[in-house]
Amino acid sequence: MSDAQNGKGPEKGSNGVNPEKDLSVSNLPGQRGDHGEEIRVQRGMFGANNGGDTSGYGGLVRSVRLPGESSRPYGGWFDEVADELEGALEEQGLVPENAIDKTVVDRDELTFHIEREHLVRVARTLRDDPALRFELCTGVSAVHYPGDKGRELHAVYHLRSITHNRLIRLEVSAPDADPHVPSLVPVYPTNDWHEREAYDFFGLVFDGHPALTRIMMPDDWQGFPQRKDYPLGGIPVEYKGAQIPAPDQRRSYS
């Protein structure tokens, strides 16, 4: 009986988490220090402007950073997955560095940052290669970083290998001026509704989606509510052709 069969294998019961943890200061939550990429400097607890910070921490100044590229060895099975992916891409005639912008290990998670034009090929390789077998994509979420110039919109995919009991992430970015990302519905059909939601709330356009429509907001809604620069109320909007007054102009019933 093998170690994996008798429960002694490193991945048995690990829920896909890398068992080898690097507990260095730069790898602990909230302890990045000078590591990573600075995208903005936040003042106050919540970054409110014009005196809107009532937290009592208005004088707080901190750097907001994204985790930077990690260097090998990544630890545990992370190196195995990275090696297998790079080798599989090379077999297809694709230079791995042209498809994988950077590899990040942060908070026990492995993330491949992929150039958007190669996203579909990388995803299909991760799904089909016998040594990888990431058969399930549990969805795509989006993030808006206005300070990350030239790549303000990020799409994040969570992939699970049921065969090998592993979890990884793919991340692609696009600029506000060109918010297009290839759809992964042909590779992972369950992404259908998730891509619609990311489009609805963030304005990411998933090229090749079979029916990209708004899923929560009305079809005629202006703007994308979960972007950081979206106004927080007090603005007139059109709803199915009707004019809705701003909150400070509505009738008071008190």
mmCIF file of C-alpha atoms in Angstrom:
data_model
loop_
_atom_site.group_PDB
_atom_site.id
_atom_site.type_symbol
_atom_site.label_atom_id
_atom_site.label_comp_id
_atom_site.label_asym_id
_atom_site.label_seq_id
_atom_site.Cartn_x
_atom_site.Cartn_y
_atom_site.Cartn_z
ATOM 1 C CA MET A 1 0.000 0.000 0.000
ATOM 2 C CA SER A 2 1.361 3.429 -0.944
ATOM 3 C CA ASP A 3 1.700 6.375 1.448
ATOM 4 C CA ALA A 4 -1.076 8.167 -0.416
ATOM 5 C CA GLN A 5 -3.394 5.165 0.014
ATOM 6 C CA ASN A 6 -2.760 4.697 3.719
ATOM 7 C CA GLY A 7 -3.172 8.375 4.481
ATOM 8 C CA LYS A 8 0.511 9.190 5.054
ATOM 9 C CA GLY A 9 1.023 11.059 1.791
ATOM 10 C CA PRO A 10 1.768 14.777 2.017
ATOM 11 C CA GLU A 11 -1.442 15.692 0.211
ATOM 12 C CA LYS A 12 -3.858 13.357 1.984
ATOM 13 C CA GLY A 13 -6.485 15.471 3.729
ATOM 14 C CA SER A 14 -4.604 18.666 2.936
ATOM 15 C CA ASN A 15 -7.503 20.108 0.954
ATOM 16 C CA GLY A 16 -5.093 21.125 -1.763
ATOM 17 C CA VAL A 17 -2.953 23.350 0.440
ATOM 18 C CA ASN A 18 0.809 23.166 0.091
ATOM 19 C CA PRO A 19 2.087 21.309 3.180
ATOM 20 C CA GLU A 20 5.474 23.031 3.142
ATOM 21 C CA LYS A 21 5.040 26.529 4.559
ATOM 22 C CA ASP A 22 7.627 29.257 4.515
ATOM 23 C CA LEU A 23 7.017 31.200 7.708
ATOM 24 C CA SER A 24 9.376 34.022 6.855
ATOM 25 C CA VAL A 25 8.268 37.546 7.648
ATOM 26 C CA SER A 26 7.541 38.314 4.003
ATOM 27 C CA ASN A 27 5.128 35.371 3.789
ATOM 28 C CA LEU A 28 2.933 36.187 6.781
ATOM 29 C CA PRO A 29 -0.380 38.031 6.358
ATOM 30 C CA GLY A 30 0.032 41.768 6.717
ATOM 31 C CA GLN A 31 3.825 41.547 6.952
ATOM 32 C CA ARG A 32 5.011 42.212 3.405
ATOM 33 C CA GLY A 33 7.088 45.204 4.435
ATOM 34 C CA ASP A 34 8.995 46.430 1.404
ATOM 35 C CA HIS A 35 8.261 43.303 -0.631
ATOM 36 C CA GLY A 36 5.930 43.304 -3.610
ATOM 37 C CA GLU A 37 4.674 45.995 -5.959
ATOM 38 C CA GLU A 38 3.411 49.276 -4.542
ATOM 39 C CA ILE A 39 0.257 50.411 -6.338
ATOM 40 C CA ARG A 40 -0.770 53.298 -4.099
ATOM 41 C CA VAL A 41 -0.290 55.019 -0.762
ATOM 42 C CA GLN A 42 -3.373 55.057 1.440
ATOM 43 C CA ARG A 43 -4.019 57.756 4.004
ATOM 44 C CA GLY A 44 -6.372 57.060 6.883
ATOM 45 C CA MET A 45 -8.004 53.783 7.827
ATOM 46 C CA PHE A 46 -10.227 53.469 4.748
ATOM 47 C CA GLY A 47 -8.687 55.907 2.282
ATOM 48 C CA ALA A 48 -11.548 58.398 2.564
ATOM 49 C CA ASN A 49 -10.966 61.877 1.160
ATOM 50 C CA ASN A 50 -12.183 65.353 2.104
ATOM 51 C CA GLY A 51 -12.366 64.701 5.825
ATOM 52 C CA GLY A 52 -14.644 61.668 5.548
ATOM 53 C CA ASP A 53 -12.517 59.421 7.763
ATOM 54 C CA THR A 54 -14.281 59.180 11.144
ATOM 55 C CA SER A 55 -12.246 56.176 12.360
ATOM 56 C CA GLY A 56 -9.791 58.266 14.393
ATOM 57 C CA TYR A 57 -6.925 57.032 12.230
ATOM 58 C CA GLY A 58 -6.911 59.905 9.756
ATOM 59 C CA GLY A 59 -3.156 60.307 10.169
ATOM 60 C CA LEU A 60 -2.373 56.734 9.237
ATOM 61 C CA VAL A 61 -0.247 56.398 6.085
ATOM 62 C CA ARG A 62 0.486 52.986 4.619
ATOM 63 C CA SER A 63 1.661 51.463 1.383
ATOM 64 C CA VAL A 64 -0.746 49.216 -0.539
ATOM 65 C CA ARG A 65 1.233 46.465 -2.258
ATOM 66 C CA LEU A 66 0.585 43.476 -4.457
ATOM 67 C CA PRO A 67 2.778 40.422 -3.822
ATOM 68 C CA GLY A 68 5.830 40.386 -6.070
ATOM 69 C CA GLU A 69 7.268 37.553 -8.115
ATOM 70 C CA SER A 70 8.549 34.585 -6.106
ATOM 71 C CA SER A 71 11.844 32.812 -6.696
ATOM 72 C CA ARG A 72 12.443 29.090 -6.726
ATOM 73 C CA PRO A 73 12.205 26.802 -4.926
ATOM 74 C CA TYR A 74 8.541 27.500 -4.201
ATOM 75 C CA GLY A 75 8.259 24.528 -1.836
ATOM 76 C CA GLY A 76 6.223 21.331 -1.786
ATOM 77 C CA TRP A 77 4.277 20.428 -4.908
ATOM 78 C CA PHE A 78 4.278 24.028 -6.162
ATOM 79 C CA ASP A 79 7.572 23.362 -7.987
ATOM 80 C CA GLU A 80 6.170 20.193 -9.512
ATOM 81 C CA VAL A 81 3.137 22.011 -10.925
ATOM 82 C CA ALA A 82 5.273 24.891 -12.244
ATOM 83 C CA ASP A 83 7.704 22.475 -13.900
ATOM 84 C CA GLU A 84 4.947 20.398 -15.481
ATOM 85 C CA LEU A 85 3.132 23.480 -16.797
ATOM 86 C CA GLU A 86 6.266 24.999 -18.300
ATOM 87 C CA GLY A 87 7.244 21.677 -19.863
ATOM 88 C CA ALA A 88 3.781 21.157 -21.343
ATOM 89 C CA LEU A 89 3.794 24.642 -22.874
ATOM 90 C CA GLU A 90 7.231 24.042 -24.385
ATOM 91 C CA GLU A 91 5.940 20.828 -25.978
ATOM 92 C CA GLN A 92 3.303 22.962 -27.708
ATOM 93 C CA GLY A 93 5.976 25.283 -29.082
ATOM 94 C CA LEU A 94 5.203 28.110 -26.653
ATOM 95 C CA VAL A 95 7.975 29.732 -24.662
ATOM 96 C CA PRO A 96 6.745 29.642 -21.013
ATOM 97 C CA GLU A 97 8.053 33.161 -20.302
ATOM 98 C CA ASN A 98 5.828 34.498 -23.090
ATOM 99 C CA ALA A 99 2.703 33.053 -21.464
ATOM 100 C CA ILE A 100 3.507 33.271 -17.753
ATOM 101 C CA ASP A 101 4.226 36.845 -16.722
ATOM 102 C CA LYS A 102 5.200 35.866 -13.175
ATOM 103 C CA THR A 103 4.654 33.204 -10.541
ATOM 104 C CA VAL A 104 3.666 34.280 -7.041
ATOM 105 C CA VAL A 105 3.625 32.261 -3.826
ATOM 106 C CA ASP A 106 1.858 34.223 -1.104
ATOM 107 C CA ARG A 107 -0.149 33.105 1.935
ATOM 108 C CA ASP A 108 0.254 29.423 0.997
ATOM 109 C CA GLU A 109 -1.263 30.017 -2.442
ATOM 110 C CA LEU A 110 0.313 29.493 -5.855
ATOM 111 C CA THR A 111 -0.732 32.017 -8.509
ATOM 112 C CA PHE A 112 0.323 32.089 -12.144
ATOM 113 C CA HIS A 113 -0.044 35.530 -13.715
ATOM 114 C CA ILE A 114 -0.871 34.806 -17.352
ATOM 115 C CA GLU A 115 -0.678 37.048 -20.412
ATOM 116 C CA ARG A 116 -4.286 37.344 -21.490
ATOM 117 C CA GLU A 117 -3.715 36.261 -25.111
ATOM 118 C CA HIS A 118 -2.409 32.897 -23.825
ATOM 119 C CA LEU A 119 -5.036 32.363 -21.115
ATOM 120 C CA VAL A 120 -7.131 29.786 -22.993
ATOM 121 C CA ARG A 121 -4.133 27.669 -23.974
ATOM 122 C CA VAL A 122 -2.718 27.687 -20.443
ATOM 123 C CA ALA A 123 -6.098 26.770 -18.944
ATOM 124 C CA ARG A 124 -6.601 23.932 -21.415
ATOM 125 C CA THR A 125 -3.108 22.640 -20.670
ATOM 126 C CA LEU A 126 -3.775 22.719 -16.926
ATOM 127 C CA ARG A 127 -7.011 20.813 -17.487
ATOM 128 C CA ASP A 128 -5.815 18.162 -19.926
ATOM 129 C CA ASP A 129 -2.196 17.374 -19.054
ATOM 130 C CA PRO A 130 -2.136 14.082 -17.083
ATOM 131 C CA ALA A 131 0.431 15.405 -14.601
ATOM 132 C CA LEU A 132 -1.679 18.503 -13.878
ATOM 133 C CA ARG A 133 -5.354 17.602 -14.286
ATOM 134 C CA PHE A 134 -7.004 20.757 -12.941
ATOM 135 C CA GLU A 135 -10.432 19.569 -14.009
ATOM 136 C CA LEU A 136 -12.527 22.127 -12.160
ATOM 137 C CA CYS A 137 -12.627 25.910 -12.255
ATOM 138 C CA THR A 138 -14.701 27.099 -9.321
ATOM 139 C CA GLY A 139 -15.290 30.476 -10.946
ATOM 140 C CA VAL A 140 -13.763 33.799 -11.853
ATOM 141 C CA SER A 141 -13.770 36.922 -9.719
ATOM 142 C CA ALA A 142 -12.568 40.393 -10.604
ATOM 143 C CA VAL A 143 -10.657 43.151 -8.829
ATOM 144 C CA HIS A 144 -10.222 46.807 -9.720
ATOM 145 C CA TYR A 145 -6.923 48.490 -8.840
ATOM 146 C CA PRO A 146 -7.118 52.085 -10.143
ATOM 147 C CA GLY A 147 -3.513 52.646 -9.079
ATOM 148 C CA ASP A 148 -2.160 49.673 -11.028
ATOM 149 C CA LYS A 149 -1.656 51.704 -14.193
ATOM 150 C CA GLY A 150 -2.020 49.813 -17.446
ATOM 151 C CA ARG A 151 -3.543 46.771 -15.756
ATOM 152 C CA GLU A 152 -6.304 48.222 -13.609
ATOM 153 C CA LEU A 153 -8.689 45.277 -14.057
ATOM 154 C CA HIS A 154 -7.737 41.808 -12.827
ATOM 155 C CA ALA A 155 -9.566 38.517 -13.386
ATOM 156 C CA VAL A 156 -8.772 35.740 -10.911
ATOM 157 C CA TYR A 157 -9.551 32.059 -11.560
ATOM 158 C CA HIS A 158 -9.493 29.337 -8.894
ATOM 159 C CA LEU A 159 -8.607 25.895 -10.255
ATOM 160 C CA ARG A 160 -8.896 22.589 -8.424
ATOM 161 C CA SER A 161 -7.356 19.271 -9.343
ATOM 162 C CA ILE A 162 -9.680 16.554 -8.128
ATOM 163 C CA THR A 163 -7.175 13.932 -9.295
ATOM 164 C CA HIS A 164 -4.246 15.329 -7.314
ATOM 165 C CA ASN A 165 -6.146 17.291 -4.609
ATOM 166 C CA ARG A 166 -4.469 20.618 -5.387
ATOM 167 C CA LEU A 167 -5.563 24.247 -5.603
ATOM 168 C CA ILE A 168 -3.957 26.987 -7.692
ATOM 169 C CA ARG A 169 -4.959 30.346 -9.097
ATOM 170 C CA LEU A 170 -4.604 32.023 -12.472
ATOM 171 C CA GLU A 171 -4.654 35.797 -12.752
ATOM 172 C CA VAL A 172 -4.813 38.002 -15.826
ATOM 173 C CA SER A 173 -4.948 41.773 -16.094
ATOM 174 C CA ALA A 174 -6.298 44.273 -18.590
ATOM 175 C CA PRO A 175 -6.243 48.071 -18.763
ATOM 176 C CA ASP A 176 -9.348 50.180 -18.247
ATOM 177 C CA ALA A 177 -8.957 51.391 -21.817
ATOM 178 C CA ASP A 178 -9.073 47.838 -23.219
ATOM 179 C CA PRO A 179 -10.993 45.634 -20.740
ATOM 180 C CA HIS A 180 -10.956 42.466 -22.861
ATOM 181 C CA VAL A 181 -10.088 38.969 -21.605
ATOM 182 C CA PRO A 182 -10.662 35.679 -23.464
ATOM 183 C CA SER A 183 -13.596 33.655 -22.196
ATOM 184 C CA LEU A 184 -12.821 30.324 -20.526
ATOM 185 C CA VAL A 185 -16.316 28.941 -21.071
ATOM 186 C CA PRO A 186 -15.051 26.676 -23.906
ATOM 187 C CA VAL A 187 -12.576 25.141 -21.431
ATOM 188 C CA TYR A 188 -14.596 25.348 -18.213
ATOM 189 C CA PRO A 189 -18.342 25.642 -19.070
ATOM 190 C CA THR A 190 -19.214 26.388 -15.423
ATOM 191 C CA ASN A 191 -17.615 29.818 -15.880
ATOM 192 C CA ASP A 192 -20.610 30.945 -17.933
ATOM 193 C CA TRP A 193 -22.447 32.730 -15.124
ATOM 194 C CA HIS A 194 -19.316 33.806 -13.271
ATOM 195 C CA GLU A 195 -18.030 35.673 -16.313
ATOM 196 C CA ARG A 196 -21.399 37.392 -16.680
ATOM 197 C CA GLU A 197 -21.201 38.571 -13.076
ATOM 198 C CA ALA A 198 -17.640 39.885 -13.505
ATOM 199 C CA TYR A 199 -18.764 41.712 -16.647
ATOM 200 C CA ASP A 200 -21.824 43.128 -14.901
ATOM 201 C CA PHE A 201 -20.008 44.507 -11.856
ATOM 202 C CA PHE A 202 -16.541 45.316 -13.223
ATOM 203 C CA GLY A 203 -16.962 45.806 -16.969
ATOM 204 C CA LEU A 204 -14.544 43.042 -17.979
ATOM 205 C CA VAL A 205 -15.461 41.899 -21.490
ATOM 206 C CA PHE A 206 -14.946 38.155 -21.950
ATOM 207 C CA ASP A 207 -14.363 37.664 -25.673
ATOM 208 C CA GLY A 208 -15.935 34.492 -27.001
ATOM 209 C CA HIS A 209 -18.543 34.152 -24.250
ATOM 210 C CA PRO A 210 -21.698 32.576 -25.737
ATOM 211 C CA ALA A 211 -24.076 35.230 -24.318
ATOM 212 C CA LEU A 212 -22.362 37.957 -22.315
ATOM 213 C CA THR A 213 -25.144 39.935 -20.622
ATOM 214 C CA ARG A 214 -25.731 41.656 -17.302
ATOM 215 C CA ILE A 215 -26.798 39.192 -14.647
ATOM 216 C CA MET A 216 -27.719 41.354 -11.628
ATOM 217 C CA MET A 217 -28.083 44.949 -12.790
ATOM 218 C CA PRO A 218 -30.723 46.127 -15.299
ATOM 219 C CA ASP A 219 -29.648 46.029 -18.926
ATOM 220 C CA ASP A 220 -29.705 49.830 -19.210
ATOM 221 C CA TRP A 221 -27.643 50.466 -16.040
ATOM 222 C CA GLN A 222 -24.834 52.946 -16.476
ATOM 223 C CA GLY A 223 -21.421 51.997 -15.086
ATOM 224 C CA PHE A 224 -20.047 49.058 -13.140
ATOM 225 C CA PRO A 225 -20.896 49.198 -9.405
ATOM 226 C CA GLN A 226 -17.915 47.314 -7.941
ATOM 227 C CA ARG A 227 -15.213 49.413 -9.519
ATOM 228 C CA LYS A 228 -13.363 51.524 -6.998
ATOM 229 C CA ASP A 229 -14.166 54.749 -8.885
ATOM 230 C CA TYR A 230 -17.930 54.118 -8.980
ATOM 231 C CA PRO A 231 -19.877 56.857 -7.137
ATOM 232 C CA LEU A 232 -21.262 55.790 -3.760
ATOM 233 C CA GLY A 233 -24.844 57.042 -4.086
ATOM 234 C CA GLY A 234 -26.291 60.499 -4.404
ATOM 235 C CA ILE A 235 -26.351 60.353 -8.202
ATOM 236 C CA PRO A 236 -29.345 60.233 -10.553
ATOM 237 C CA VAL A 237 -29.566 56.988 -12.561
ATOM 238 C CA GLU A 238 -31.905 55.669 -15.216
ATOM 239 C CA TYR A 239 -33.825 52.536 -14.337
ATOM 240 C CA LYS A 240 -35.866 51.022 -17.164
ATOM 241 C CA GLY A 241 -36.417 54.444 -18.655
ATOM 242 C CA ALA A 242 -37.597 56.048 -15.394
ATOM 243 C CA GLN A 243 -35.658 58.795 -13.661
ATOM 244 C CA ILE A 244 -34.869 57.936 -10.044
ATOM 245 C CA PRO A 245 -34.091 60.988 -7.885
ATOM 246 C CA ALA A 246 -30.859 61.049 -5.936
ATOM 247 C CA PRO A 247 -31.267 60.085 -2.256
ATOM 248 C CA ASP A 248 -31.040 63.684 -1.020
ATOM 249 C CA GLN A 249 -33.861 64.690 -3.370
ATOM 250 C CA ARG A 250 -36.388 61.987 -2.520
ATOM 251 C CA ARG A 251 -39.553 62.601 -0.563
ATOM 252 C CA SER A 252 -39.225 62.386 3.210
ATOM 253 C CA TYR A 253 -41.820 60.348 5.076
ATOM 254 C CA SER A 254 -40.722 61.281 8.590
#
